[in-house]
Amino acid sequence: MMDILGIPLQALLGQLMLGIVNGSFYAVLSLGLAIIFGVLKIVNFAHGAFFMLGAFTAFLLAQYMGLDYWVTLIVAPLLVAAFGMLFEFLFLRRLYGLDPIYGLLLTFSLVLVLEGGFRVAFGSSGQPFATPEQLRGTINLGFMILPLYRGFVIVSALLLCLVTWFIIERTSLGASLRAATERSELTQAFGINVPRLITLTYGVGVGLAAFAGVLAAPIFHVNPSMGSSLVIIIFAVVVIGGLGSIMGAIVTGLGLGVVEGFTRVFYSEFSSTIVFLVMVLVLLLRPAGLFGREEG
């Protein structure tokens, strides 16, 4: 087996695969966060909690209603999106135009409520979630062995990101959304219900987080803290890509997942901080982010 810088090629390819899988989660989560911030200007600290809520909703649907994985993959994000829209309608809507710290505090309070409630109900150790039977096993790519389910995660996450980008950047609905964020009064004058559009947008953002949670459920134990370990990294990804940048969130999420994976091979102690080092460097060299626009 060939070595690269003293590291077996098989180990490098394994970490590349792991990095792409993690990067797929980063991309979907940061995409939802970028959409919410770009439209509502709300620092949605509850994004990790919605990720956890998606996983737990899928677990409950499978455990108590007997639904299979493919149904929960669709139904769970829709239920979480509906909950998010209700939360936006009842609470977040009252904070628009105020200092962003109010939105951060409100969403942080939601994190405490959701995580605390699920911890009391299910404990902290987590619940197993079975991999769907059709995606068990591995596939030999010639240069590495790829678990089928991880391959499915990568493909489905990339497709979802590309479809979301296309809708926002290349359709009339996306154009209306961008207009509503920049000139809400003018947009409403053309007969577009801006408050409803904003509520729908928040639902899409948290639905993306819930979808990522369902994808993650068979890989990680479903537990109340599964989103807390990711949310800080996701905020860093959004900052590096550029606040509100859709393409920036996707590309940066995937790229940082790969960088994190390779760092784990060459210097594992540094893998948990490499994302934040990159963030510091980007903020020093390009404060608006890699794909963000400079104001003024």
C-alpha positions as CSV (number, residue, x, y, z in Angstrom):
1,M,0.0,0.0,0.0
2,M,1.4,3.4,-1.1
3,D,2.2,5.9,1.6
4,I,1.8,9.7,1.4
5,L,4.0,11.7,3.8
6,G,4.3,8.5,5.9
7,I,0.5,8.0,6.0
8,P,-1.0,4.9,4.3
9,L,-3.2,5.8,1.4
10,Q,-6.0,3.7,2.8
11,A,-6.1,5.9,5.9
12,L,-6.1,9.1,3.9
13,L,-9.0,7.8,1.7
14,G,-10.9,6.8,4.8
15,Q,-10.5,10.2,6.4
16,L,-11.5,11.8,3.0
17,M,-14.7,9.9,3.0
18,L,-15.4,10.7,6.7
19,G,-14.6,14.4,6.0
20,I,-17.0,14.5,3.0
21,V,-19.8,12.9,5.2
22,N,-19.2,15.4,8.0
23,G,-19.0,18.1,5.4
24,S,-22.3,17.1,4.0
25,F,-23.9,17.6,7.4
26,Y,-22.1,20.9,7.7
27,A,-23.3,22.0,4.3
28,V,-27.0,21.2,4.9
29,L,-27.0,22.8,8.4
30,S,-25.1,25.9,7.4
31,L,-27.4,26.3,4.3
32,G,-30.4,26.4,6.6
33,L,-28.7,28.9,8.9
34,A,-27.6,31.1,6.0
35,I,-31.1,31.2,4.7
36,I,-32.5,32.2,8.0
37,F,-29.9,34.9,8.7
38,G,-30.0,36.2,5.1
39,V,-33.8,36.7,5.2
40,L,-34.7,37.3,8.9
41,K,-31.4,38.7,10.2
42,I,-31.9,36.4,13.2
43,V,-29.0,34.6,14.8
44,N,-30.8,31.3,15.1
45,F,-28.9,29.7,18.0
46,A,-31.6,26.9,18.0
47,H,-30.4,25.5,14.7
48,G,-28.6,22.6,16.5
49,A,-31.7,21.9,18.5
50,F,-33.8,21.6,15.3
51,F,-31.2,19.2,14.0
52,M,-31.7,17.1,17.2
53,L,-35.5,17.5,17.0
54,G,-35.4,16.1,13.4
55,A,-33.6,13.0,14.6
56,F,-35.8,12.5,17.6
57,T,-39.0,13.0,15.5
58,A,-37.8,10.3,13.1
59,F,-37.0,8.1,16.1
60,L,-40.5,8.6,17.6
61,L,-42.3,8.1,14.3
62,A,-40.4,4.8,13.8
63,Q,-40.6,3.6,17.4
64,Y,-44.2,4.4,18.2
65,M,-46.0,4.6,14.8
66,G,-44.0,1.9,12.9
67,L,-43.1,4.2,10.0
68,D,-40.1,3.1,8.0
69,Y,-37.0,5.2,7.4
70,W,-38.0,6.6,4.0
71,V,-41.3,7.9,5.3
72,T,-39.6,9.5,8.4
73,L,-37.0,11.1,6.1
74,I,-39.9,13.1,4.6
75,V,-42.4,13.5,7.4
76,A,-40.0,14.4,10.2
77,P,-38.5,17.5,8.5
78,L,-42.0,18.6,7.5
79,L,-43.2,18.3,11.1
80,V,-40.2,20.2,12.5
81,A,-40.6,22.9,9.8
82,A,-44.2,23.3,10.9
83,F,-43.1,23.7,14.5
84,G,-40.5,26.2,13.4
85,M,-43.1,28.2,11.5
86,L,-45.3,28.3,14.6
87,F,-42.4,29.4,16.7
88,E,-41.6,32.2,14.2
89,F,-45.2,33.3,14.0
90,L,-45.7,33.4,17.8
91,F,-42.4,34.7,19.0
92,L,-39.7,35.6,16.5
93,R,-41.9,37.9,14.5
94,R,-42.1,40.3,17.5
95,L,-38.3,40.8,17.4
96,Y,-37.8,41.9,13.8
97,G,-36.1,45.3,13.7
98,L,-34.7,45.0,17.2
99,D,-31.1,44.3,18.2
100,P,-30.1,40.8,17.0
101,I,-29.1,39.9,20.6
102,Y,-32.9,39.5,21.4
103,G,-33.3,36.9,18.7
104,L,-30.2,35.1,19.9
105,L,-31.4,35.0,23.5
106,L,-34.9,33.8,22.4
107,T,-33.5,31.0,20.3
108,F,-31.0,30.0,23.0
109,S,-34.0,29.7,25.4
110,L,-35.6,27.4,23.0
111,V,-32.5,25.2,23.0
112,L,-32.6,24.9,26.8
113,V,-36.3,24.0,26.7
114,L,-36.0,21.4,23.9
115,E,-32.8,19.8,25.1
116,G,-33.9,19.8,28.8
117,G,-37.3,18.2,27.8
118,F,-35.8,15.4,25.8
119,R,-33.1,14.8,28.4
120,V,-35.8,14.3,31.0
121,A,-37.8,12.0,28.7
122,F,-35.1,9.9,27.2
123,G,-32.0,10.4,29.2
124,S,-28.5,11.6,28.0
125,S,-27.1,8.3,26.7
126,G,-29.0,8.3,23.5
127,Q,-31.2,6.0,21.5
128,P,-30.1,3.7,18.6
129,F,-31.6,4.3,15.2
130,A,-31.4,1.4,12.7
131,T,-29.9,1.9,9.3
132,P,-32.5,1.2,6.6
133,E,-32.1,-2.4,5.3
134,Q,-31.7,-1.3,1.7
135,L,-28.6,0.8,2.6
136,R,-26.7,-1.7,4.8
137,G,-23.4,-3.1,3.7
138,T,-20.6,-1.6,1.7
139,I,-19.6,-1.1,-1.9
140,N,-16.1,-1.6,-3.3
141,L,-15.0,1.5,-5.3
142,G,-11.7,-0.1,-6.2
143,F,-9.6,2.3,-4.2
144,M,-11.7,2.1,-1.0
145,I,-14.6,0.4,0.7
146,L,-17.6,2.8,1.1
147,P,-20.4,2.1,3.5
148,L,-23.6,2.3,1.4
149,Y,-25.4,4.5,3.9
150,R,-22.6,7.1,4.1
151,G,-22.7,7.2,0.3
152,F,-26.4,7.9,0.5
153,V,-25.8,10.7,3.0
154,I,-23.3,12.4,0.7
155,V,-25.5,12.1,-2.5
156,S,-28.8,13.2,-0.8
157,A,-27.2,16.1,1.0
158,L,-25.5,17.4,-2.2
159,L,-28.8,17.1,-4.2
160,L,-30.7,18.9,-1.5
161,C,-28.2,21.7,-1.4
162,L,-28.2,22.1,-5.1
163,V,-32.0,22.1,-5.4
164,T,-32.3,24.7,-2.6
165,W,-29.6,26.9,-4.2
166,F,-31.4,26.7,-7.6
167,I,-34.8,27.6,-6.1
168,I,-33.4,30.6,-4.2
169,E,-31.1,31.9,-7.0
170,R,-32.8,30.9,-10.2
171,T,-36.6,30.9,-9.7
172,S,-39.3,33.6,-9.3
173,L,-40.0,32.4,-5.8
174,G,-36.3,33.1,-4.9
175,A,-36.5,36.5,-6.6
176,S,-39.5,37.4,-4.5
177,L,-37.7,36.2,-1.4
178,R,-34.7,38.3,-2.1
179,A,-36.9,41.3,-2.9
180,A,-38.8,40.9,0.4
181,T,-35.5,41.0,2.4
182,E,-34.3,44.2,0.6
183,R,-37.5,46.2,-0.1
184,S,-40.3,44.6,2.0
185,E,-42.8,47.4,1.7
186,L,-42.3,47.7,-2.1
187,T,-42.6,43.9,-2.5
188,Q,-45.8,43.9,-0.4
189,A,-47.2,46.6,-2.7
190,F,-47.0,44.1,-5.6
191,G,-49.4,41.8,-3.8
192,I,-46.8,39.5,-2.2
193,N,-47.6,38.5,1.4
194,V,-44.2,39.2,2.9
195,P,-44.9,38.0,6.5
196,R,-46.1,34.7,5.2
197,L,-43.1,34.4,2.9
198,I,-40.7,35.1,5.8
199,T,-42.5,32.4,8.0
200,L,-42.2,29.9,5.1
201,T,-38.5,30.8,4.8
202,Y,-37.9,30.1,8.5
203,G,-39.7,26.8,8.1
204,V,-37.5,25.8,5.2
205,G,-34.3,26.7,7.2
206,V,-35.2,24.6,10.2
207,G,-36.6,21.9,7.9
208,L,-33.1,21.6,6.4
209,A,-31.6,21.2,9.8
210,A,-34.2,18.5,10.7
211,F,-33.5,16.7,7.4
212,A,-29.8,16.6,8.4
213,G,-30.8,15.3,11.8
214,V,-32.7,12.4,10.2
215,L,-29.7,11.6,8.0
216,A,-27.5,11.6,11.0
217,A,-29.7,9.4,13.2
218,P,-28.4,6.0,11.9
219,I,-24.8,7.2,12.2
220,F,-24.9,8.7,15.7
221,H,-27.0,7.8,18.7
222,V,-30.1,10.0,18.8
223,N,-29.5,12.1,21.9
224,P,-30.5,15.5,23.3
225,S,-27.0,17.0,22.9
226,M,-26.3,15.9,19.4
227,G,-26.9,19.4,18.0
228,S,-25.0,21.3,20.7
229,S,-21.6,19.9,19.5
230,L,-22.3,21.0,15.9
231,V,-23.9,24.4,16.2
232,I,-20.7,26.4,17.0
233,I,-19.0,24.7,14.0
234,I,-22.0,25.6,11.8
235,F,-21.8,29.2,12.9
236,A,-18.1,29.2,12.0
237,V,-18.9,27.7,8.6
238,V,-21.5,30.4,7.9
239,V,-19.1,33.2,8.9
240,I,-16.3,31.8,6.7
241,G,-18.5,31.4,3.7
242,G,-20.1,34.8,4.2
243,L,-23.2,35.6,6.2
244,G,-26.3,35.0,4.2
245,S,-24.4,33.5,1.2
246,I,-26.1,30.3,0.0
247,M,-23.3,29.0,-2.2
248,G,-20.8,30.0,0.5
249,A,-22.5,27.9,3.1
250,I,-22.5,24.8,0.8
251,V,-18.9,25.0,-0.5
252,T,-17.5,26.0,2.8
253,G,-19.3,23.3,4.7
254,L,-18.0,20.6,2.4
255,G,-14.5,22.0,2.2
256,L,-14.1,22.4,6.0
257,G,-15.4,18.8,6.5
258,V,-12.6,17.6,4.2
259,V,-10.0,19.8,5.9
260,E,-11.1,18.6,9.3
261,G,-10.8,15.0,8.2
262,F,-7.3,15.3,6.8
263,T,-6.2,17.3,9.9
264,R,-7.3,14.3,12.0
265,V,-4.8,12.1,10.1
266,F,-1.8,14.4,10.3
267,Y,-2.3,16.0,13.7
268,S,-5.4,14.7,15.4
269,E,-5.1,17.0,18.4
270,F,-5.7,20.0,16.1
271,S,-8.7,18.6,14.3
272,S,-11.2,20.2,16.7
273,T,-9.8,23.7,16.3
274,I,-8.8,23.8,12.7
275,V,-12.3,25.2,11.7
276,F,-11.9,28.1,14.1
277,L,-8.3,28.8,12.9
278,V,-9.6,29.1,9.4
279,M,-12.4,31.4,10.6
280,V,-9.8,33.7,12.2
281,L,-7.7,33.8,9.1
282,V,-10.6,34.5,6.8
283,L,-11.9,37.3,9.1
284,L,-8.5,38.9,9.1
285,L,-8.0,38.7,5.3
286,R,-11.7,39.0,4.1
287,P,-14.1,40.1,6.9
288,A,-17.2,39.6,4.7
289,G,-16.3,35.9,4.2
290,L,-15.1,34.0,1.2
291,F,-18.4,34.4,-0.7
292,G,-19.8,37.4,1.1
293,R,-20.1,40.9,-0.3
294,E,-18.3,43.8,1.1
295,E,-20.7,46.5,2.2
296,G,-20.3,50.1,1.1
